[in-house]
Amino acid sequence: MIRSRSVRVPSLVVYSLLLSGGLAGCGGRTEAPSVPLSAFVDRTLTYTLVDVDDLENPDAAGSHRFTVTFSQPDRGCTRLAEGVVATFNGQPMNLNLGGIPDSGGGRESCEQTQAWFDFEPEAWAAEPIEDIRIFLQEPAGESTVSLILRRAKAKRRFVYQGVGSGTTLRRGQTYSYLWEPEEEVPETATVTLLREQGRAPATLEATQDGGLVSFKLPAATPTATHLLRLLATTPGEVTECGGVARCEGSFLHSSDYEVSVVP
C-alpha cells in the first residue's frame, strides 16, 4: 500500500485559512456584535473549490468541498446575524456565522463567516457541467449576497495520454496527462513521485502546454511502486458578484495514481 501522508494535500480547512486569513486578530475584543448581511457590502468574498482525489483516503473530510469565506472589517470582529440561509445551486450549505470562538481561540482570535458544501465526486463526474450559483439570503429577503461562477460545477481530473493504462512507467521516458475539463487552462502544475514506504516525495521537472502536463521520469528513479500525484489550480470565471465589494478565489485539484517504475 502506498503511504502518501507526507505529500497529502492540505485539508480544505487549512487551504481556506491560507487563502482567506481564517483567524484574524481582534485587538483584544471579547465580543463580536451580530451584523446583518447588508454589512458585508464592503467585504471580500473568497471562494475555494477543493477537489482532491486522494488514493489512500478518498473520503477524507473536506477533500471535495466548495467554500465561501467573508473577510472581517478592518477593525473589530463581527458575527453574521442568525437566520441567514446559504445555498449551493439550490441545495443548503453549512454556515459558520463567525465571530469570537466559544473556546480554544482566545480573545485575540476572530473566526470569519464561512459557508461550505460537500459534493459527491462521482455524481459531478456523471452530471453535465454547469454554473455554480451561491446565494446567501436573509429570512425576509432584505439583503442578498450572490456569486455565480461560469461552468465551474465540473469534476476535474488529470487524464493519462498515451498507450496502455499508464500504470507502468519506464525510466527515461516522457509521460503526459491532460487536465479536464479541457475548456479550462490550469495554472502551473506540480508533479510529485513518492516511493512506497518513502517519507519524502520527489518533485519532477514538468513542462506544460495549456492543460497538457508532461514530465520525463529520471533515469535514477528506483524500480518500485510509487504514488504519482499531479496538482494544479485554476481561478475560475466570476460572472456575478453581488452584495460584497469583490469576489476572488480559485479551484484546486489533485489526481493520484499508483504506478510501477521499471527499467
PDB file of C-alpha atoms in Angstrom:
ATOM      1  CA  MET A   1       0.000   0.000   0.000  1.00  0.00           C
ATOM      2  CA  ILE A   2       1.314   3.423  -0.938  1.00  0.00           C
ATOM      3  CA  ARG A   3       1.918   5.746   2.015  1.00  0.00           C
ATOM      4  CA  SER A   4       1.008   9.253   0.896  1.00  0.00           C
ATOM      5  CA  ARG A   5       0.725  11.074   4.208  1.00  0.00           C
ATOM      6  CA  SER A   6       3.895  13.078   3.684  1.00  0.00           C
ATOM      7  CA  VAL A   7       2.565  14.560   0.443  1.00  0.00           C
ATOM      8  CA  ARG A   8      -1.073  14.860   1.392  1.00  0.00           C
ATOM      9  CA  VAL A   9      -2.763  17.971   0.022  1.00  0.00           C
ATOM     10  CA  PRO A  10      -3.765  20.354   2.839  1.00  0.00           C
ATOM     11  CA  SER A  11      -7.312  19.869   4.078  1.00  0.00           C
ATOM     12  CA  LEU A  12      -9.952  22.331   2.992  1.00  0.00           C
ATOM     13  CA  VAL A  13      -9.838  23.994   6.402  1.00  0.00           C
ATOM     14  CA  VAL A  14      -6.089  24.600   6.115  1.00  0.00           C
ATOM     15  CA  TYR A  15      -6.333  25.671   2.479  1.00  0.00           C
ATOM     16  CA  SER A  16      -9.177  28.089   3.187  1.00  0.00           C
ATOM     17  CA  LEU A  17      -7.318  29.604   6.131  1.00  0.00           C
ATOM     18  CA  LEU A  18      -4.245  30.146   3.968  1.00  0.00           C
ATOM     19  CA  LEU A  19      -6.285  31.939   1.313  1.00  0.00           C
ATOM     20  CA  SER A  20      -8.587  33.984   3.495  1.00  0.00           C
ATOM     21  CA  GLY A  21      -6.690  34.528   6.729  1.00  0.00           C
ATOM     22  CA  GLY A  22      -9.041  32.224   8.651  1.00  0.00           C
ATOM     23  CA  LEU A  23      -8.485  33.698  12.084  1.00  0.00           C
ATOM     24  CA  ALA A  24      -7.916  37.430  12.376  1.00  0.00           C
ATOM     25  CA  GLY A  25      -6.693  39.431  15.343  1.00  0.00           C
ATOM     26  CA  CYS A  26      -9.469  41.144  17.249  1.00  0.00           C
ATOM     27  CA  GLY A  27      -7.370  43.681  19.102  1.00  0.00           C
ATOM     28  CA  GLY A  28      -8.299  42.259  22.491  1.00  0.00           C
ATOM     29  CA  ARG A  29     -12.072  42.344  21.906  1.00  0.00           C
ATOM     30  CA  THR A  30     -14.069  39.770  23.845  1.00  0.00           C
ATOM     31  CA  GLU A  31     -17.368  40.312  21.997  1.00  0.00           C
ATOM     32  CA  ALA A  32     -18.376  40.195  18.350  1.00  0.00           C
ATOM     33  CA  PRO A  33     -21.551  42.142  17.530  1.00  0.00           C
ATOM     34  CA  SER A  34     -24.067  40.475  15.218  1.00  0.00           C
ATOM     35  CA  VAL A  35     -24.470  42.283  11.904  1.00  0.00           C
ATOM     36  CA  PRO A  36     -26.965  41.889   9.045  1.00  0.00           C
ATOM     37  CA  LEU A  37     -25.952  40.621   5.621  1.00  0.00           C
ATOM     38  CA  SER A  38     -26.046  44.203   4.337  1.00  0.00           C
ATOM     39  CA  ALA A  39     -22.933  44.928   6.461  1.00  0.00           C
ATOM     40  CA  PHE A  40     -20.932  42.711   4.086  1.00  0.00           C
ATOM     41  CA  VAL A  41     -21.205  45.252   1.275  1.00  0.00           C
ATOM     42  CA  ASP A  42     -17.586  46.363   1.822  1.00  0.00           C
ATOM     43  CA  ARG A  43     -16.197  42.862   2.494  1.00  0.00           C
ATOM     44  CA  THR A  44     -14.282  40.469   0.229  1.00  0.00           C
ATOM     45  CA  LEU A  45     -15.788  37.080  -0.621  1.00  0.00           C
ATOM     46  CA  THR A  46     -13.137  34.399  -1.191  1.00  0.00           C
ATOM     47  CA  TYR A  47     -14.242  31.155  -2.824  1.00  0.00           C
ATOM     48  CA  THR A  48     -12.312  27.874  -2.793  1.00  0.00           C
ATOM     49  CA  LEU A  49     -13.166  24.632  -4.538  1.00  0.00           C
ATOM     50  CA  VAL A  50     -11.104  21.682  -3.308  1.00  0.00           C
ATOM     51  CA  ASP A  51     -11.299  18.548  -5.465  1.00  0.00           C
ATOM     52  CA  VAL A  52      -8.662  16.184  -4.069  1.00  0.00           C
ATOM     53  CA  ASP A  53      -8.695  12.593  -5.331  1.00  0.00           C
ATOM     54  CA  ASP A  54      -6.614  11.054  -2.548  1.00  0.00           C
ATOM     55  CA  LEU A  55      -5.800   7.463  -3.467  1.00  0.00           C
ATOM     56  CA  GLU A  56      -5.269   6.298   0.111  1.00  0.00           C
ATOM     57  CA  ASN A  57      -8.049   8.252   1.839  1.00  0.00           C
ATOM     58  CA  PRO A  58     -10.678   9.119  -0.797  1.00  0.00           C
ATOM     59  CA  ASP A  59     -13.342  10.060   1.762  1.00  0.00           C
ATOM     60  CA  ALA A  60     -11.228  12.461   3.831  1.00  0.00           C
ATOM     61  CA  ALA A  61     -13.284  15.324   5.259  1.00  0.00           C
ATOM     62  CA  GLY A  62     -13.069  18.419   3.081  1.00  0.00           C
ATOM     63  CA  SER A  63     -11.455  16.660   0.123  1.00  0.00           C
ATOM     64  CA  HIS A  64     -14.400  17.535  -2.152  1.00  0.00           C
ATOM     65  CA  ARG A  65     -15.776  20.822  -0.882  1.00  0.00           C
ATOM     66  CA  PHE A  66     -16.758  24.295  -2.067  1.00  0.00           C
ATOM     67  CA  THR A  67     -16.371  27.152   0.441  1.00  0.00           C
ATOM     68  CA  VAL A  68     -17.057  30.872   0.532  1.00  0.00           C
ATOM     69  CA  THR A  69     -15.299  32.936   3.207  1.00  0.00           C
ATOM     70  CA  PHE A  70     -16.022  36.572   4.066  1.00  0.00           C
ATOM     71  CA  SER A  71     -13.344  38.951   5.294  1.00  0.00           C
ATOM     72  CA  GLN A  72     -13.725  40.691   8.640  1.00  0.00           C
ATOM     73  CA  PRO A  73     -13.805  44.511   8.869  1.00  0.00           C
ATOM     74  CA  ASP A  74     -10.502  46.371   9.143  1.00  0.00           C
ATOM     75  CA  ARG A  75     -11.201  46.989  12.827  1.00  0.00           C
ATOM     76  CA  GLY A  76     -13.002  44.729  15.267  1.00  0.00           C
ATOM     77  CA  CYS A  77     -14.719  41.396  14.817  1.00  0.00           C
ATOM     78  CA  THR A  78     -18.314  40.720  13.767  1.00  0.00           C
ATOM     79  CA  ARG A  79     -20.693  37.788  13.632  1.00  0.00           C
ATOM     80  CA  LEU A  80     -23.349  37.291  10.969  1.00  0.00           C
ATOM     81  CA  ALA A  81     -26.843  37.565  12.421  1.00  0.00           C
ATOM     82  CA  GLU A  82     -28.938  34.418  12.835  1.00  0.00           C
ATOM     83  CA  GLY A  83     -31.439  33.396  10.175  1.00  0.00           C
ATOM     84  CA  VAL A  84     -29.353  33.771   7.006  1.00  0.00           C
ATOM     85  CA  VAL A  85     -29.709  30.852   4.583  1.00  0.00           C
ATOM     86  CA  ALA A  86     -26.895  29.857   2.197  1.00  0.00           C
ATOM     87  CA  THR A  87     -27.475  27.690  -0.880  1.00  0.00           C
ATOM     88  CA  PHE A  88     -25.300  25.983  -3.497  1.00  0.00           C
ATOM     89  CA  ASN A  89     -27.283  25.583  -6.734  1.00  0.00           C
ATOM     90  CA  GLY A  90     -30.422  25.466  -4.628  1.00  0.00           C
ATOM     91  CA  GLN A  91     -29.069  22.977  -2.080  1.00  0.00           C
ATOM     92  CA  PRO A  92     -28.462  24.039   1.554  1.00  0.00           C
ATOM     93  CA  MET A  93     -24.919  24.857   2.649  1.00  0.00           C
ATOM     94  CA  ASN A  94     -23.368  24.589   6.094  1.00  0.00           C
ATOM     95  CA  LEU A  95     -22.897  28.018   7.663  1.00  0.00           C
ATOM     96  CA  ASN A  96     -20.462  29.262  10.318  1.00  0.00           C
ATOM     97  CA  LEU A  97     -21.615  32.707  11.433  1.00  0.00           C
ATOM     98  CA  GLY A  98     -18.095  33.687  12.545  1.00  0.00           C
ATOM     99  CA  GLY A  99     -17.093  35.897  15.462  1.00  0.00           C
ATOM    100  CA  ILE A 100     -15.169  35.072  18.649  1.00  0.00           C
ATOM    101  CA  PRO A 101     -14.758  31.282  19.075  1.00  0.00           C
ATOM    102  CA  ASP A 102     -16.524  29.800  22.106  1.00  0.00           C
ATOM    103  CA  SER A 103     -13.326  28.045  23.148  1.00  0.00           C
ATOM    104  CA  GLY A 104      -9.761  27.453  22.113  1.00  0.00           C
ATOM    105  CA  GLY A 105      -9.182  30.640  20.147  1.00  0.00           C
ATOM    106  CA  GLY A 106      -8.578  33.150  22.886  1.00  0.00           C
ATOM    107  CA  ARG A 107      -9.678  36.745  22.857  1.00  0.00           C
ATOM    108  CA  GLU A 108      -7.275  37.605  20.023  1.00  0.00           C
ATOM    109  CA  SER A 109      -8.976  35.176  17.611  1.00  0.00           C
ATOM    110  CA  CYS A 110     -11.801  36.054  15.266  1.00  0.00           C
ATOM    111  CA  GLU A 111     -13.450  33.494  13.006  1.00  0.00           C
ATOM    112  CA  GLN A 112     -14.513  34.635   9.573  1.00  0.00           C
ATOM    113  CA  THR A 113     -18.022  33.924   8.337  1.00  0.00           C
ATOM    114  CA  GLN A 114     -17.994  30.843   6.100  1.00  0.00           C
ATOM    115  CA  ALA A 115     -20.438  28.691   4.135  1.00  0.00           C
ATOM    116  CA  TRP A 116     -19.465  25.345   2.624  1.00  0.00           C
ATOM    117  CA  PHE A 117     -20.913  22.498   0.581  1.00  0.00           C
ATOM    118  CA  ASP A 118     -19.516  18.952   0.316  1.00  0.00           C
ATOM    119  CA  PHE A 119     -20.095  17.388  -3.096  1.00  0.00           C
ATOM    120  CA  GLU A 120     -20.048  13.817  -4.387  1.00  0.00           C
ATOM    121  CA  PRO A 121     -17.262  13.498  -6.983  1.00  0.00           C
ATOM    122  CA  GLU A 122     -18.918  10.523  -8.693  1.00  0.00           C
ATOM    123  CA  ALA A 123     -22.144  12.490  -9.120  1.00  0.00           C
ATOM    124  CA  TRP A 124     -20.336  15.514 -10.547  1.00  0.00           C
ATOM    125  CA  ALA A 125     -18.459  13.246 -12.976  1.00  0.00           C
ATOM    126  CA  ALA A 126     -21.765  11.880 -14.298  1.00  0.00           C
ATOM    127  CA  GLU A 127     -23.623  15.196 -14.458  1.00  0.00           C
ATOM    128  CA  PRO A 128     -23.287  17.886 -17.151  1.00  0.00           C
ATOM    129  CA  ILE A 129     -21.070  20.894 -16.495  1.00  0.00           C
ATOM    130  CA  GLU A 130     -22.980  23.922 -15.227  1.00  0.00           C
ATOM    131  CA  ASP A 131     -22.524  27.208 -13.381  1.00  0.00           C
ATOM    132  CA  ILE A 132     -22.005  27.312  -9.627  1.00  0.00           C
ATOM    133  CA  ARG A 133     -24.649  29.600  -8.102  1.00  0.00           C
ATOM    134  CA  ILE A 134     -24.214  30.714  -4.485  1.00  0.00           C
ATOM    135  CA  PHE A 135     -26.811  32.794  -2.642  1.00  0.00           C
ATOM    136  CA  LEU A 136     -26.945  33.985   0.966  1.00  0.00           C
ATOM    137  CA  GLN A 137     -30.302  35.494   1.896  1.00  0.00           C
ATOM    138  CA  GLU A 138     -31.919  36.929   4.998  1.00  0.00           C
ATOM    139  CA  PRO A 139     -35.289  35.473   6.087  1.00  0.00           C
ATOM    140  CA  ALA A 140     -37.364  38.372   4.794  1.00  0.00           C
ATOM    141  CA  GLY A 141     -35.194  38.855   1.732  1.00  0.00           C
ATOM    142  CA  GLU A 142     -33.919  42.288   2.789  1.00  0.00           C
ATOM    143  CA  SER A 143     -30.352  41.592   1.639  1.00  0.00           C
ATOM    144  CA  THR A 144     -28.695  39.031  -0.626  1.00  0.00           C
ATOM    145  CA  VAL A 145     -25.113  38.058  -1.406  1.00  0.00           C
ATOM    146  CA  SER A 146     -24.655  36.301  -4.743  1.00  0.00           C
ATOM    147  CA  LEU A 147     -21.797  34.569  -6.540  1.00  0.00           C
ATOM    148  CA  ILE A 148     -22.005  32.878  -9.940  1.00  0.00           C
ATOM    149  CA  LEU A 149     -19.012  31.051 -11.423  1.00  0.00           C
ATOM    150  CA  ARG A 150     -19.247  30.135 -15.098  1.00  0.00           C
ATOM    151  CA  ARG A 151     -19.253  26.362 -15.806  1.00  0.00           C
ATOM    152  CA  ALA A 152     -17.494  25.688 -12.522  1.00  0.00           C
ATOM    153  CA  LYS A 153     -19.573  22.713 -11.342  1.00  0.00           C
ATOM    154  CA  ALA A 154     -17.436  20.062 -13.015  1.00  0.00           C
ATOM    155  CA  LYS A 155     -15.370  17.071 -11.928  1.00  0.00           C
ATOM    156  CA  ARG A 156     -11.724  17.839 -12.571  1.00  0.00           C
ATOM    157  CA  ARG A 157      -9.055  15.242 -13.301  1.00  0.00           C
ATOM    158  CA  PHE A 158      -5.675  14.660 -14.897  1.00  0.00           C
ATOM    159  CA  VAL A 159      -6.106  12.013 -17.607  1.00  0.00           C
ATOM    160  CA  TYR A 160      -3.207   9.880 -18.846  1.00  0.00           C
ATOM    161  CA  GLN A 161      -2.339  10.456 -22.508  1.00  0.00           C
ATOM    162  CA  GLY A 162      -0.578   7.531 -24.098  1.00  0.00           C
ATOM    163  CA  VAL A 163      -0.595   3.841 -24.910  1.00  0.00           C
ATOM    164  CA  GLY A 164      -1.778   1.451 -22.226  1.00  0.00           C
ATOM    165  CA  SER A 165      -3.182   2.235 -18.805  1.00  0.00           C
ATOM    166  CA  GLY A 166      -0.288   4.355 -17.560  1.00  0.00           C
ATOM    167  CA  THR A 167       0.213   2.140 -14.502  1.00  0.00           C
ATOM    168  CA  THR A 168       3.760   1.189 -15.597  1.00  0.00           C
ATOM    169  CA  LEU A 169       6.360   3.916 -16.137  1.00  0.00           C
ATOM    170  CA  ARG A 170       9.816   3.380 -17.629  1.00  0.00           C
ATOM    171  CA  ARG A 171      12.855   5.324 -16.525  1.00  0.00           C
ATOM    172  CA  GLY A 172      13.974   7.937 -19.040  1.00  0.00           C
ATOM    173  CA  GLN A 173      10.587   8.048 -20.805  1.00  0.00           C
ATOM    174  CA  THR A 174       8.291  11.081 -21.093  1.00  0.00           C
ATOM    175  CA  TYR A 175       4.663  10.918 -19.960  1.00  0.00           C
ATOM    176  CA  SER A 176       1.756  13.328 -20.364  1.00  0.00           C
ATOM    177  CA  TYR A 177      -1.517  13.969 -18.530  1.00  0.00           C
ATOM    178  CA  LEU A 178      -4.331  16.252 -19.659  1.00  0.00           C
ATOM    179  CA  TRP A 179      -6.387  18.448 -17.321  1.00  0.00           C
ATOM    180  CA  GLU A 180     -10.132  18.041 -17.730  1.00  0.00           C
ATOM    181  CA  PRO A 181     -12.428  19.763 -18.439  1.00  0.00           C
ATOM    182  CA  GLU A 182     -10.330  20.761 -21.449  1.00  0.00           C
ATOM    183  CA  GLU A 183     -12.004  24.186 -21.704  1.00  0.00           C
ATOM    184  CA  GLU A 184     -10.110  25.221 -18.547  1.00  0.00           C
ATOM    185  CA  VAL A 185      -6.416  26.090 -18.538  1.00  0.00           C
ATOM    186  CA  PRO A 186      -4.849  25.395 -15.135  1.00  0.00           C
ATOM    187  CA  GLU A 187      -2.009  27.385 -13.676  1.00  0.00           C
ATOM    188  CA  THR A 188       1.437  25.782 -13.305  1.00  0.00           C
ATOM    189  CA  ALA A 189       1.048  22.141 -12.281  1.00  0.00           C
ATOM    190  CA  THR A 190       3.155  20.302  -9.707  1.00  0.00           C
ATOM    191  CA  VAL A 191       4.154  16.662 -10.261  1.00  0.00           C
ATOM    192  CA  THR A 192       5.489  14.577  -7.369  1.00  0.00           C
ATOM    193  CA  LEU A 193       6.564  10.957  -7.011  1.00  0.00           C
ATOM    194  CA  LEU A 194       6.655   9.129  -3.681  1.00  0.00           C
ATOM    195  CA  ARG A 195       8.252   5.690  -3.392  1.00  0.00           C
ATOM    196  CA  GLU A 196       6.332   3.042  -1.457  1.00  0.00           C
ATOM    197  CA  GLN A 197       7.354   3.214   2.209  1.00  0.00           C
ATOM    198  CA  GLY A 198       9.067   6.509   1.402  1.00  0.00           C
ATOM    199  CA  ARG A 199       8.817   9.623   3.543  1.00  0.00           C
ATOM    200  CA  ALA A 200       9.715  12.485   1.194  1.00  0.00           C
ATOM    201  CA  PRO A 201       8.305  12.918  -2.321  1.00  0.00           C
ATOM    202  CA  ALA A 202      10.446  13.921  -5.276  1.00  0.00           C
ATOM    203  CA  THR A 203       9.225  16.863  -7.341  1.00  0.00           C
ATOM    204  CA  LEU A 204       9.624  16.099 -11.034  1.00  0.00           C
ATOM    205  CA  GLU A 205      10.534  18.712 -13.624  1.00  0.00           C
ATOM    206  CA  ALA A 206       7.471  19.229 -15.813  1.00  0.00           C
ATOM    207  CA  THR A 207       6.522  21.198 -18.902  1.00  0.00           C
ATOM    208  CA  GLN A 208       3.060  22.485 -19.674  1.00  0.00           C
ATOM    209  CA  ASP A 209       1.182  23.380 -22.841  1.00  0.00           C
ATOM    210  CA  GLY A 210      -2.206  24.690 -21.779  1.00  0.00           C
ATOM    211  CA  GLY A 211      -3.758  21.842 -19.822  1.00  0.00           C
ATOM    212  CA  LEU A 212      -1.281  19.206 -21.065  1.00  0.00           C
ATOM    213  CA  VAL A 213       1.343  18.428 -18.409  1.00  0.00           C
ATOM    214  CA  SER A 214       4.412  16.369 -19.391  1.00  0.00           C
ATOM    215  CA  PHE A 215       7.379  15.073 -17.421  1.00  0.00           C
ATOM    216  CA  LYS A 216      10.376  12.825 -18.045  1.00  0.00           C
ATOM    217  CA  LEU A 217      10.904  10.085 -15.489  1.00  0.00           C
ATOM    218  CA  PRO A 218      14.504  10.452 -14.219  1.00  0.00           C
ATOM    219  CA  ALA A 219      16.860   7.593 -15.056  1.00  0.00           C
ATOM    220  CA  ALA A 220      17.800   7.274 -11.373  1.00  0.00           C
ATOM    221  CA  THR A 221      14.220   6.631 -10.213  1.00  0.00           C
ATOM    222  CA  PRO A 222      14.164   3.438  -8.082  1.00  0.00           C
ATOM    223  CA  THR A 223      12.342   0.452  -9.566  1.00  0.00           C
ATOM    224  CA  ALA A 224       9.432   0.121  -7.159  1.00  0.00           C
ATOM    225  CA  THR A 225       5.798   1.035  -6.636  1.00  0.00           C
ATOM    226  CA  HIS A 226       5.264   4.791  -6.353  1.00  0.00           C
ATOM    227  CA  LEU A 227       2.490   7.294  -5.754  1.00  0.00           C
ATOM    228  CA  LEU A 228       2.306   9.760  -8.644  1.00  0.00           C
ATOM    229  CA  ARG A 229       0.474  12.993  -7.866  1.00  0.00           C
ATOM    230  CA  LEU A 230      -0.425  15.841 -10.223  1.00  0.00           C
ATOM    231  CA  LEU A 231      -1.779  19.054  -8.691  1.00  0.00           C
ATOM    232  CA  ALA A 232      -2.853  22.405 -10.130  1.00  0.00           C
ATOM    233  CA  THR A 233      -5.184  25.330  -9.529  1.00  0.00           C
ATOM    234  CA  THR A 234      -7.364  27.478 -11.768  1.00  0.00           C
ATOM    235  CA  PRO A 235      -9.023  30.795 -10.841  1.00  0.00           C
ATOM    236  CA  GLY A 236     -12.473  30.224 -12.319  1.00  0.00           C
ATOM    237  CA  GLU A 237     -14.575  32.887 -14.041  1.00  0.00           C
ATOM    238  CA  VAL A 238     -16.853  35.118 -11.953  1.00  0.00           C
ATOM    239  CA  THR A 239     -19.937  36.246 -13.887  1.00  0.00           C
ATOM    240  CA  GLU A 240     -21.857  37.694 -10.932  1.00  0.00           C
ATOM    241  CA  CYS A 241     -20.661  39.094  -7.609  1.00  0.00           C
ATOM    242  CA  GLY A 242     -23.327  40.873  -5.576  1.00  0.00           C
ATOM    243  CA  GLY A 243     -23.714  42.216  -2.050  1.00  0.00           C
ATOM    244  CA  VAL A 244     -19.949  42.395  -1.385  1.00  0.00           C
ATOM    245  CA  ALA A 245     -17.069  44.601  -2.525  1.00  0.00           C
ATOM    246  CA  ARG A 246     -15.404  41.880  -4.607  1.00  0.00           C
ATOM    247  CA  CYS A 247     -15.193  38.121  -5.222  1.00  0.00           C
ATOM    248  CA  GLU A 248     -11.950  36.212  -5.741  1.00  0.00           C
ATOM    249  CA  GLY A 249     -10.632  32.702  -5.321  1.00  0.00           C
ATOM    250  CA  SER A 250      -9.512  29.515  -7.035  1.00  0.00           C
ATOM    251  CA  PHE A 251     -10.188  25.827  -7.648  1.00  0.00           C
ATOM    252  CA  LEU A 252      -7.638  23.198  -6.584  1.00  0.00           C
ATOM    253  CA  HIS A 253      -7.459  19.665  -7.950  1.00  0.00           C
ATOM    254  CA  SER A 254      -5.046  16.776  -7.484  1.00  0.00           C
ATOM    255  CA  SER A 255      -5.056  13.305  -9.056  1.00  0.00           C
ATOM    256  CA  ASP A 256      -3.243  10.322  -7.501  1.00  0.00           C
ATOM    257  CA  TYR A 257      -2.015   7.275  -9.415  1.00  0.00           C
ATOM    258  CA  GLU A 258      -0.288   4.149  -8.141  1.00  0.00           C
ATOM    259  CA  VAL A 259       2.418   3.346 -10.681  1.00  0.00           C
ATOM    260  CA  SER A 260       5.173   0.770 -11.070  1.00  0.00           C
ATOM    261  CA  VAL A 261       8.554   2.098 -12.189  1.00  0.00           C
ATOM    262  CA  VAL A 262      10.577  -0.319 -14.326  1.00  0.00           C
ATOM    263  CA  PRO A 263      13.988  -0.029 -16.040  1.00  0.00           C
TER     264      PRO A 263
END
